[in-house]
Short mmCIF file of C-alpha atoms and ligand atoms in Angstrom, two decimals:
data_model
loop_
_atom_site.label_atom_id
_atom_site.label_comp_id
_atom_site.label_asym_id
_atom_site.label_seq_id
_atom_site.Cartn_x
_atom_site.Cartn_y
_atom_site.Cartn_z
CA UNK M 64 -31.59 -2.00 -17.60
CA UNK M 65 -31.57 -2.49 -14.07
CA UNK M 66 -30.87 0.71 -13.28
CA UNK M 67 -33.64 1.88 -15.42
CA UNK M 68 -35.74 -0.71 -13.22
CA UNK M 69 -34.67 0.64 -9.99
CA UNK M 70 -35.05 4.10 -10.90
CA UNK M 71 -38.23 3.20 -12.09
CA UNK M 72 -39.56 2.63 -8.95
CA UNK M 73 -38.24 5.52 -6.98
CA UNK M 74 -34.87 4.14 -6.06
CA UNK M 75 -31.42 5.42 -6.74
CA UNK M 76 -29.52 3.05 -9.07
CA UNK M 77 -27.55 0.81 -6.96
CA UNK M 78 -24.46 2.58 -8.17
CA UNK M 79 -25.20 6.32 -7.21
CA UNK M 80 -26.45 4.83 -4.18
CA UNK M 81 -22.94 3.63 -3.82
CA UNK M 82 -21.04 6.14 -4.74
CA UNK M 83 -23.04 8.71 -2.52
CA UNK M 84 -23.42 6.64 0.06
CA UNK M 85 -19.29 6.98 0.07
CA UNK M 86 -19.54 10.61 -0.19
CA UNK M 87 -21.35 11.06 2.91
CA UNK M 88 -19.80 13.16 5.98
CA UNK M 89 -19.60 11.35 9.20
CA UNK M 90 -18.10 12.16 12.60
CA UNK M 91 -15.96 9.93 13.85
CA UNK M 92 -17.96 9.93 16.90
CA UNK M 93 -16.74 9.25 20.61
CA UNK M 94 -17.00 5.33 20.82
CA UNK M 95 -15.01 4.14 23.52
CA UNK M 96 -14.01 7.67 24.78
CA UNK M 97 -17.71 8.93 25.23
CA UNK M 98 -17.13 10.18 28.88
CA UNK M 99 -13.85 12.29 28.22
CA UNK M 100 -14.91 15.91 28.59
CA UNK M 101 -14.99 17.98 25.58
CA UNK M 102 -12.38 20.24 26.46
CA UNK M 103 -10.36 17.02 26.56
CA UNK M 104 -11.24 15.53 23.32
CA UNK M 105 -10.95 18.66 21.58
CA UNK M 106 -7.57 18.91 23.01
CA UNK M 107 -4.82 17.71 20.10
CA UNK M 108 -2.66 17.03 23.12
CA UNK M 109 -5.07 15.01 25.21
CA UNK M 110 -5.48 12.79 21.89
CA UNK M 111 -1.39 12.28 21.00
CA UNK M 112 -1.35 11.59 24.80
CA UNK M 113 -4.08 8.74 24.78
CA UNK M 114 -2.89 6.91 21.63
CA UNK M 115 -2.84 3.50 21.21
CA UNK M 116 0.56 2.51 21.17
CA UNK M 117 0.94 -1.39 21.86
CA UNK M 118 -0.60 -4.49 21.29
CA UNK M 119 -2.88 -4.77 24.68
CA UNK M 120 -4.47 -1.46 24.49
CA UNK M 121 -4.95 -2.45 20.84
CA UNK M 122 -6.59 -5.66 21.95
CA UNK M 123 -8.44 -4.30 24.49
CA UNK M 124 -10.37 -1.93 22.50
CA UNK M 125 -10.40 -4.64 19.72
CA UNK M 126 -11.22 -8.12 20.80
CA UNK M 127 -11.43 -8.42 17.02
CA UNK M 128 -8.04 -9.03 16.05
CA UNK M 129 -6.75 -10.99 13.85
CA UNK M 130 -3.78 -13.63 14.47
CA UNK M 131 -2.44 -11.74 11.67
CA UNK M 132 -2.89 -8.30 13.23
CA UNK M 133 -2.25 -9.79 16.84
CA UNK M 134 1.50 -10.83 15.40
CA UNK M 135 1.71 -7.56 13.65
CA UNK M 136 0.71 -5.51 16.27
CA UNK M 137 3.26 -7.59 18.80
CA UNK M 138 6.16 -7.11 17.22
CA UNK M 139 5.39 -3.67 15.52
CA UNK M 140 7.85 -1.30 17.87
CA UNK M 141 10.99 -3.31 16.60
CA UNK M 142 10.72 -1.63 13.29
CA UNK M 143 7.70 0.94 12.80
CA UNK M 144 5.93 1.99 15.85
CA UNK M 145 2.67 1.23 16.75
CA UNK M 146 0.63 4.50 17.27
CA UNK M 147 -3.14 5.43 16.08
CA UNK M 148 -4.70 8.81 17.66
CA UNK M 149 -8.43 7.97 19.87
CA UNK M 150 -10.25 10.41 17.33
CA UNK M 151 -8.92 8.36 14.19
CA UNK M 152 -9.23 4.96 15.84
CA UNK M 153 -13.05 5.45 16.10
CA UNK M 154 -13.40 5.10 12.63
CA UNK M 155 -12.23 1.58 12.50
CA UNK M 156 -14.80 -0.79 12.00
CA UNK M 157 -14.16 -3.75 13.88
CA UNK M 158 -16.41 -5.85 12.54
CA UNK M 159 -14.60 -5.98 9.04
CA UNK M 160 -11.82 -7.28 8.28
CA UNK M 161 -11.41 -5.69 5.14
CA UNK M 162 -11.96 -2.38 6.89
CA UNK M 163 -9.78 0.30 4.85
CA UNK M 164 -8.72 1.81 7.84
CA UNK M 165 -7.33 -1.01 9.57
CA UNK M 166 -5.52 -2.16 7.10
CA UNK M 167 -4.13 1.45 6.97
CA UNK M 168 -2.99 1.34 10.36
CA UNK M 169 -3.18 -1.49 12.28
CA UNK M 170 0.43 -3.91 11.85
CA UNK M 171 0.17 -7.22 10.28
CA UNK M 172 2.53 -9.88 10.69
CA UNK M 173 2.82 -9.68 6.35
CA UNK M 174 5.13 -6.70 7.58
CA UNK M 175 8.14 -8.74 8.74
CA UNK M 176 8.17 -10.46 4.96
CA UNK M 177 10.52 -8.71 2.87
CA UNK M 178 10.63 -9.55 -1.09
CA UNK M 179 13.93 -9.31 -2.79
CA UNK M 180 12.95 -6.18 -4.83
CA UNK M 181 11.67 -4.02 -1.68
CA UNK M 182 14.09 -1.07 0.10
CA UNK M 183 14.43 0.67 3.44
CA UNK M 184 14.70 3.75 1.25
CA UNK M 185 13.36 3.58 -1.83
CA UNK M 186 12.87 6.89 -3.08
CA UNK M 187 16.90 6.79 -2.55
CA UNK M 188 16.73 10.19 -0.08
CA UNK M 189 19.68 9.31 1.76
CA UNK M 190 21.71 9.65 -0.76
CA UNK M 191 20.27 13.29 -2.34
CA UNK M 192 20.99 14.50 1.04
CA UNK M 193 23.99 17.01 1.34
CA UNK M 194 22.75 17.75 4.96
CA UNK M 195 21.24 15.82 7.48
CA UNK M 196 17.69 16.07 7.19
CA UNK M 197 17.63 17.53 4.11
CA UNK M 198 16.79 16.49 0.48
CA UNK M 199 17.66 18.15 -2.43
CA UNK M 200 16.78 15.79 -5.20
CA UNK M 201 15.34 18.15 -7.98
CA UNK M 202 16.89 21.11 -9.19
CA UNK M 203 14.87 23.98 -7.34
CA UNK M 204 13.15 22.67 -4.40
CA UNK M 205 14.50 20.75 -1.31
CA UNK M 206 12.45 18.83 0.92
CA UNK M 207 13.16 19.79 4.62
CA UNK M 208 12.79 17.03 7.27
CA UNK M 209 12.09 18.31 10.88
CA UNK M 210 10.90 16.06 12.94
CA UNK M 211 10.65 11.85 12.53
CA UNK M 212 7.65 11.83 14.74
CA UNK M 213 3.73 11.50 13.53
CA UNK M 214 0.18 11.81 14.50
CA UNK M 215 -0.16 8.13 13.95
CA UNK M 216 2.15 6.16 11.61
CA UNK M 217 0.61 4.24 8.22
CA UNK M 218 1.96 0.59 8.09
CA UNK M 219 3.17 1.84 4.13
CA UNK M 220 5.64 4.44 4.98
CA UNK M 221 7.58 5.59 2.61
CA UNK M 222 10.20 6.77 5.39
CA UNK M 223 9.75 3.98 8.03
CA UNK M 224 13.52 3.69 8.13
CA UNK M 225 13.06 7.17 9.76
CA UNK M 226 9.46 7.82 11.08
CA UNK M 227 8.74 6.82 14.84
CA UNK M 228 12.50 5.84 15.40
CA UNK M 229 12.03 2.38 15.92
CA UNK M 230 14.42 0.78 13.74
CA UNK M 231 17.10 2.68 15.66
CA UNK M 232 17.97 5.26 12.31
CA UNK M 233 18.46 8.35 15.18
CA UNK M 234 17.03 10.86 13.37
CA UNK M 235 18.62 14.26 14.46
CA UNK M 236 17.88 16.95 12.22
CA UNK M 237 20.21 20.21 12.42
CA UNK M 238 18.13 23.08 11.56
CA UNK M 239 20.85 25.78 11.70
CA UNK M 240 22.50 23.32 9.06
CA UNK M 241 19.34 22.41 6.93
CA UNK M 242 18.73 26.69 6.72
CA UNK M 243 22.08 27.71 6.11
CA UNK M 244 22.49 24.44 2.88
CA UNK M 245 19.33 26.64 1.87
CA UNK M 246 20.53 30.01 2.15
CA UNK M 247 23.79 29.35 0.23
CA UNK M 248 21.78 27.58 -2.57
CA UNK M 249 20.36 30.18 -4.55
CA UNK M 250 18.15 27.87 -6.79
CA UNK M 251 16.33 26.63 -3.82
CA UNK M 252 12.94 28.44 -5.05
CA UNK M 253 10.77 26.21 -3.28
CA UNK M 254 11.17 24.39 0.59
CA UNK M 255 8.74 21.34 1.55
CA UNK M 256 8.58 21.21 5.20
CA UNK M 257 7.66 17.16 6.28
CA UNK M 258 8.71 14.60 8.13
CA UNK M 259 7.30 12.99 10.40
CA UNK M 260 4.98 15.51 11.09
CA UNK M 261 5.35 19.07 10.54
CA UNK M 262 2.38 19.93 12.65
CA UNK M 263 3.34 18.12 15.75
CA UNK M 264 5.37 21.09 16.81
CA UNK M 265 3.73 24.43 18.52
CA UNK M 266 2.82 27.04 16.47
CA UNK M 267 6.14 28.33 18.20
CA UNK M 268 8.38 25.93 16.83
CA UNK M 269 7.31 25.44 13.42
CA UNK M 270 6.74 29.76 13.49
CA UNK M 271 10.83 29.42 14.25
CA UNK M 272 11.32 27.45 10.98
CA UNK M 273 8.72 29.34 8.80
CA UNK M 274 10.01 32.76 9.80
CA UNK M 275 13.79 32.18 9.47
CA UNK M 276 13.28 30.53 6.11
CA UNK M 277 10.55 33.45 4.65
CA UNK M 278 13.53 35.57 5.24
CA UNK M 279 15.96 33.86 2.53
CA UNK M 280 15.30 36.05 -0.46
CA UNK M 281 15.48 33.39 -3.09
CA UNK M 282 12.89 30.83 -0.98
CA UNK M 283 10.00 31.78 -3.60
CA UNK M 284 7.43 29.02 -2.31
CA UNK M 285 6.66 27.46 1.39
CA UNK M 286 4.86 23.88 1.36
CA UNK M 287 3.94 21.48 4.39
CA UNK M 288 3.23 18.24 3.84
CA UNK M 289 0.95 16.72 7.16
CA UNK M 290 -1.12 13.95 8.02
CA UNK M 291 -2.17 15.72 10.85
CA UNK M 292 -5.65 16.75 9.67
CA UNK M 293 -6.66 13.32 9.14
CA UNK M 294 -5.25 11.81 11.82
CA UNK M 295 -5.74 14.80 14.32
CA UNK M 296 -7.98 17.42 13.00
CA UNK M 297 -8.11 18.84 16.76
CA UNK M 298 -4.38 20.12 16.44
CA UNK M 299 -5.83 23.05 13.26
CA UNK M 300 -6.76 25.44 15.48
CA UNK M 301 -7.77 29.46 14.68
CA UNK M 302 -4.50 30.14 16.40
CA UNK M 303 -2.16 28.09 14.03
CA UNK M 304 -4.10 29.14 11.25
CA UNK M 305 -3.48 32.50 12.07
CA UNK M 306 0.01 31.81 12.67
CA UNK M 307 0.52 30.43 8.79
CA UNK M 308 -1.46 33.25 7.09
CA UNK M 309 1.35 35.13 8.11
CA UNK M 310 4.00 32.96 5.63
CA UNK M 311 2.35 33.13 2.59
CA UNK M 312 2.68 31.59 -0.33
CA UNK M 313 2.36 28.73 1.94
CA UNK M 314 0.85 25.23 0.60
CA UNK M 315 -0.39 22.14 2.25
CA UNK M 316 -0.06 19.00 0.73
CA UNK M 317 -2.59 16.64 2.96
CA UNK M 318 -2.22 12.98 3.10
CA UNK M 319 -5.64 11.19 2.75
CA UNK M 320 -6.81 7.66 0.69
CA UNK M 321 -10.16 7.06 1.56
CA UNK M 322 -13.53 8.81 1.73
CA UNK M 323 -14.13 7.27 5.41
CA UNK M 324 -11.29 9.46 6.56
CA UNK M 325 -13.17 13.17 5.13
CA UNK M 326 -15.35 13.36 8.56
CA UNK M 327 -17.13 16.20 9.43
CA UNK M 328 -14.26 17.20 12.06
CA UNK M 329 -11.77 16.77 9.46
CA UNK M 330 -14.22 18.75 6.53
CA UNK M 331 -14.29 21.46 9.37
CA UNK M 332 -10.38 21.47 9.96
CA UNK M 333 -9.71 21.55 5.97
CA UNK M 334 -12.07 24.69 6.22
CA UNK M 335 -10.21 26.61 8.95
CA UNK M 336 -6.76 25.95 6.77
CA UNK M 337 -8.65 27.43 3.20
CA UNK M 338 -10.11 29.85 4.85
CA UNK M 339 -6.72 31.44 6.13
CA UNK M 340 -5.67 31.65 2.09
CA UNK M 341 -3.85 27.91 2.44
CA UNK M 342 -4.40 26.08 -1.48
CA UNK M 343 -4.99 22.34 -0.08
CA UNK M 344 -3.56 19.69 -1.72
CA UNK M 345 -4.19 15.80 -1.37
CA UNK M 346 -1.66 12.76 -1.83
CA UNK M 347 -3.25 9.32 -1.79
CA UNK M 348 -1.21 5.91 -1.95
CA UNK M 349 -2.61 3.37 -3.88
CA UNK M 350 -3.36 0.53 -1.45
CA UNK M 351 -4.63 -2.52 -1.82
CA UNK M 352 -7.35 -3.42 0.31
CA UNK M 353 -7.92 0.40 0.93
CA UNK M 354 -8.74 2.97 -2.67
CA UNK M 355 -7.51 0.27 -4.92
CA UNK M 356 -11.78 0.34 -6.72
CA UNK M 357 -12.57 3.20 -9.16
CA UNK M 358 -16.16 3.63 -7.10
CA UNK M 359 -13.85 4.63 -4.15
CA UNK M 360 -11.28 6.88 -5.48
CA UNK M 361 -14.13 8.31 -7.17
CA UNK M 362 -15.83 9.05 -3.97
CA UNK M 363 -12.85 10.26 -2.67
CA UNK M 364 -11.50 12.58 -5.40
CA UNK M 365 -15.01 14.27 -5.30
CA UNK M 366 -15.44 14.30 -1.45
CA UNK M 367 -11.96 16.15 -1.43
CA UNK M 368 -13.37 19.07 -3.58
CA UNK M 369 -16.27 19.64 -0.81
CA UNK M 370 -13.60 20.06 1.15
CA UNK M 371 -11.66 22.55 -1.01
CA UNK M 372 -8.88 20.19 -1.63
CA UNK M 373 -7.49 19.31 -4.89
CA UNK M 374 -6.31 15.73 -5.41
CA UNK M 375 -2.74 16.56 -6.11
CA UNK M 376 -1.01 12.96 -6.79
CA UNK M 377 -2.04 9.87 -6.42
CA UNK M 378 1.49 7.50 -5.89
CA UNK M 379 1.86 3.93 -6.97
CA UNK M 380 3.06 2.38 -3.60
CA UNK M 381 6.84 2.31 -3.28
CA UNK M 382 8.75 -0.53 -2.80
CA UNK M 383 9.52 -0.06 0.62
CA UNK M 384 10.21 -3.09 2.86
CA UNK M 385 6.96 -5.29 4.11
CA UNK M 386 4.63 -3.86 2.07
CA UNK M 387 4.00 -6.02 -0.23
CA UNK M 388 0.17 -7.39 1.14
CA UNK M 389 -0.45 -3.69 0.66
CA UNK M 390 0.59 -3.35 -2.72
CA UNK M 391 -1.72 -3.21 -6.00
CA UNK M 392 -0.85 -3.48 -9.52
CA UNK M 393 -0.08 -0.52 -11.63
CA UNK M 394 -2.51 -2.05 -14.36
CA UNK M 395 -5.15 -1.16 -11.56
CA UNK M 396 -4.16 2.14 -10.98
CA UNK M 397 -3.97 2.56 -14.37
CA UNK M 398 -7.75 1.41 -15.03
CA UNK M 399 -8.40 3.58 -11.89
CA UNK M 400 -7.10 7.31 -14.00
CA UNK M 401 -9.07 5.62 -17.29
CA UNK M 402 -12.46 5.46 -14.34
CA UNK M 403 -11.78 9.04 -13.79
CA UNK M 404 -10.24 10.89 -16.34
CA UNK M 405 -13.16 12.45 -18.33
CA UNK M 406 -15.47 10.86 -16.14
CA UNK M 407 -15.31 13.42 -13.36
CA UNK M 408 -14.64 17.08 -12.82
CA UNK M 409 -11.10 17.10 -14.49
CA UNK M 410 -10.00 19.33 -10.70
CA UNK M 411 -10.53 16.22 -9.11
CA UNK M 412 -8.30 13.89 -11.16
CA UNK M 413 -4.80 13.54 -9.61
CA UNK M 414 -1.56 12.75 -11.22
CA UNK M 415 -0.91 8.86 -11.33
CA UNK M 416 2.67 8.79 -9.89
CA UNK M 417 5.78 6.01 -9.43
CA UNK M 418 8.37 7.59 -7.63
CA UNK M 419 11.27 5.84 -9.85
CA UNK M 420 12.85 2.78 -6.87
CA UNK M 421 16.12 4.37 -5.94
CA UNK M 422 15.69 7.82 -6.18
CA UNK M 423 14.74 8.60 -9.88
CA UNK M 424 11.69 11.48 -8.73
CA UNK M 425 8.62 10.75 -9.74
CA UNK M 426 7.40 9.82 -12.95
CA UNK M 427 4.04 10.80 -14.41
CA UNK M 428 1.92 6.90 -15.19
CA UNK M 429 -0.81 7.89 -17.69
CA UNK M 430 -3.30 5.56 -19.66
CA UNK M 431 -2.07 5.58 -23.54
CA UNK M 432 -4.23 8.53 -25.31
CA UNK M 433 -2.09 9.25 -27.89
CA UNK M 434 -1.93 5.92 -30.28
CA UNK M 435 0.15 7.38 -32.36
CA UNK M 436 1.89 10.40 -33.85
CA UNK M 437 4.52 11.50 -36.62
CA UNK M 438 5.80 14.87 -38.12
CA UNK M 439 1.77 15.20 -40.09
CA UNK M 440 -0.40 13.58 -37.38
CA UNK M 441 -1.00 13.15 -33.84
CA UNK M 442 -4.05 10.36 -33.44
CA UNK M 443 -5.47 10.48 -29.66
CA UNK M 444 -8.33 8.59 -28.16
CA UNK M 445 -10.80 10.31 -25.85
CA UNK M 446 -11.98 8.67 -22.05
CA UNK M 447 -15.41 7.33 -24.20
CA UNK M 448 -12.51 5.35 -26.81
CA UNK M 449 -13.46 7.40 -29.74
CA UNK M 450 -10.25 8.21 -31.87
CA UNK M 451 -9.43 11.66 -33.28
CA UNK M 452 -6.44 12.81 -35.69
CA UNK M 453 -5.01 16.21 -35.05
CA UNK M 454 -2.67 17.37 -37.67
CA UNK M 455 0.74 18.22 -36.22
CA UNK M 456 2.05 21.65 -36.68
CA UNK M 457 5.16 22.01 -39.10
CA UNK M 458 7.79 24.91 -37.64
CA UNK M 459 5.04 25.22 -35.05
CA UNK M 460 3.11 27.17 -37.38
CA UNK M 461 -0.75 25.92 -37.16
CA UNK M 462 -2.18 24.62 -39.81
CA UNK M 463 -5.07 25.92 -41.90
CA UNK M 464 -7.74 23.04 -41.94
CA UNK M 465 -9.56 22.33 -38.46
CA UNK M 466 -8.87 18.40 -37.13
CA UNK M 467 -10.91 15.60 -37.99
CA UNK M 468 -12.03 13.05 -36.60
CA UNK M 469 -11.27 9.55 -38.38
CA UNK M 470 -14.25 7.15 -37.55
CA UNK M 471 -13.47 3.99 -36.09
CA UNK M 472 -16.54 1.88 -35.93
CA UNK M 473 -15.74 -0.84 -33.33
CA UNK M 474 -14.80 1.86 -30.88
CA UNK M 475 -17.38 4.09 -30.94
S1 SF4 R 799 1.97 10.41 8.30
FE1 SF4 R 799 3.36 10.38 6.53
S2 SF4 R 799 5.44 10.29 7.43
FE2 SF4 R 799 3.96 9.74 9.05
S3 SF4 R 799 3.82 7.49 8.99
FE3 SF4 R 799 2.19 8.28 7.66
S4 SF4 R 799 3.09 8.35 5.60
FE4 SF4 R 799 4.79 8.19 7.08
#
């Protein structure tokens, strides 16, 4: 009814007003930075070279810290390293505490806690690895680790054992190595190329790795998976995009969780990658404090179609160590797929993921729709909770009389 009342007079219901007020493009702006040159801010290597990288540059720019974050962001290069890009900083709001992107990047003391249950590696990649660098965990893909550096590094990372090198884990990947593992494996159909950050390196370097492994006959399918377009949509230039046309199939897998971080730069960036024939794909964490309200991932999941990306998975946090003030429930993320499933464009619902602690791969999480099923009936609820029987095919022959629905009152 109050919608009714609001819409009534003119207004957009307060919800739509939410939800587009979510969707809305932004630039991130120049804040502090407002008299660097253009050339300079528009330079990917002017912006890793200005990072923020330690607590009094952080505090500087943020008077707004919070003992919490002041503790965090003190003791941060002992295990993951401080480091957030000028272009991505500016969309911190310092004002808010509960500002998604903070909590995305900024450390917090919480990170030092470590609960019985959490891992320095718990997708278990260490141990799938029959070369340095190199995972080979399912049976026809590998996932190729080049480099252990990133744009800016997220407080959640899966691979902070590895990423900035700041736990001392001495990262030293052997290309020659990883390639030739791939080479003699004839089931590799399919190479991820991550990290760290793929796109850190020149179009050069990563050209060295792209061409050398388009020429193994059996490599089918090339993906990258890069934070760089959120965190540094200067560094997708014409002249790398031209450079990956050249490798196709090629896929990017993007790394985004929250509508704030789809700015115009980056909307323009995602362009400039489709545009060269690249299918864009999105992986969100769940994260408290961050995309853990259906309003937001809805935002989100329909902001990335304006920018031709498809929400691709959306992964239950893993257990890695110090995470836990950034974890949610899987009952949320849960009630999050039920928000979205039928309620959206179905392109824009991800896969709800737990990669299994320990190295298990990752395991589809779906809300229950089928209730029930034997050798006669399957009986399957739809996103609006009304329940349908469809009758189960004996020796997969279909049968005769079309399904029907059984009428269940108190859902309906
Ligand atoms: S960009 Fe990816 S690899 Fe780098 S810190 Fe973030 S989650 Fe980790």
């Amino acid at each position: 009814m109050q919608s009714e009342t609001a819409a009534d007079n003119g207004e957009e219901p307060p919800a739509t007003r939410t939800l587009n007020s979510l969707k809305q493009f932004r630039s991130a702006g120049r804040g502090f930075w407002s008299d660097v040159s253009d050339a300079d801010w528009n330079d990917w290597r002017w912006q890793l070279k200005h990072r923020i990288t330690n607590v009094e540059q952080l505090q500087r720019l943020m008077p707004t810290l919070t003992p919490e974050e002041f503790a965090g962001a003190t003791l941060a290069n002992h295990k993951l390293a401080l480091a957030i890009t000028p272009y991505f900083f500016n969309l911190i709001d310092p004002a808010d505490e509960n500002c998604p992107i903070r909590w995305q990047v900024i450390p917090r003391v919480e990170e030092t806690q470590t609960a019985p249950w959490e891992m320095t590696d718990p997708c278990g990649e260490d141990s799938h690895s029959p070369v340095p660098g190199l995972v080979h965990r399912y049976p026809d893909r590998v996932l190729f680790l080049v480099t252990d550096r990133c744009a800016a590094y997220c407080r959640y990372c899966t691979r902070s054992r590895l990423v900035s090198n700041a736990s001392g884990y001495d990262f030293h990947p052997q290309f020659d190595k990883q390639i030739e593992y791939i080479r003699n494996t004839p089931s590799v159909r399919d190479v991820l190329l991550s990290g760290g950050d793929p796109l850190l390196f020149s179009d050069e370097r990563l050209e060295m790795l792209l061409s050398q492994l388009r020429a193994i006959p059996h490599v089918e399918f090339l993906r990258i998976g890069t934070r760089i377009p959120i965190f540094l949509p200067q560094r997708i230039t014409p002249q790398l995009c031209e450079m990956l046309r050249k490798y196709h199939p090629l896929f990017i897998s993007i790394h985004s969780n929250h509508p704030r971080e789809l700015t115009t730069e980056v909307r323009e960036a995602l362009g400039r990658l489709a545009d060269a024939g690249i299918p864009l794909g999105n992986q969100s964490v769940l994260l408290r404090h961050v995309n853990d309200d259906p309003l937001v991932m809805k935002a989100q999941v329909q902001k990335l179609l304006l920018c031709r990306v498809k929400p691709y998975y959306l992964y239950q946090c893993d257990l890695i160590s110090g995470s836990a003030h950034l974890r949610t429930s899987v009952r949320q993320g849960l009630e999050i797929m039920e928000q979205l499933r039928g309620h959206t464009t179905g392109y824009a619902v991800p896969q709800y993921v737990i990669d299994a602690p320990g190295g298990g791969g990752k395991v589809p999480i779906n809300p229950d729709y089928v209730m029930s099923r034997n050798g006669e009936e399957v009986v399957i609820r739809n996103y609006e909770g009304k329940i349908f029987g469809y009758p189960e095919a004996a020796d997969g022959t279909p049968l005769v009389a079309p399904p029907t629905e059984i009428e269940e009152p108190e859902l309906v």
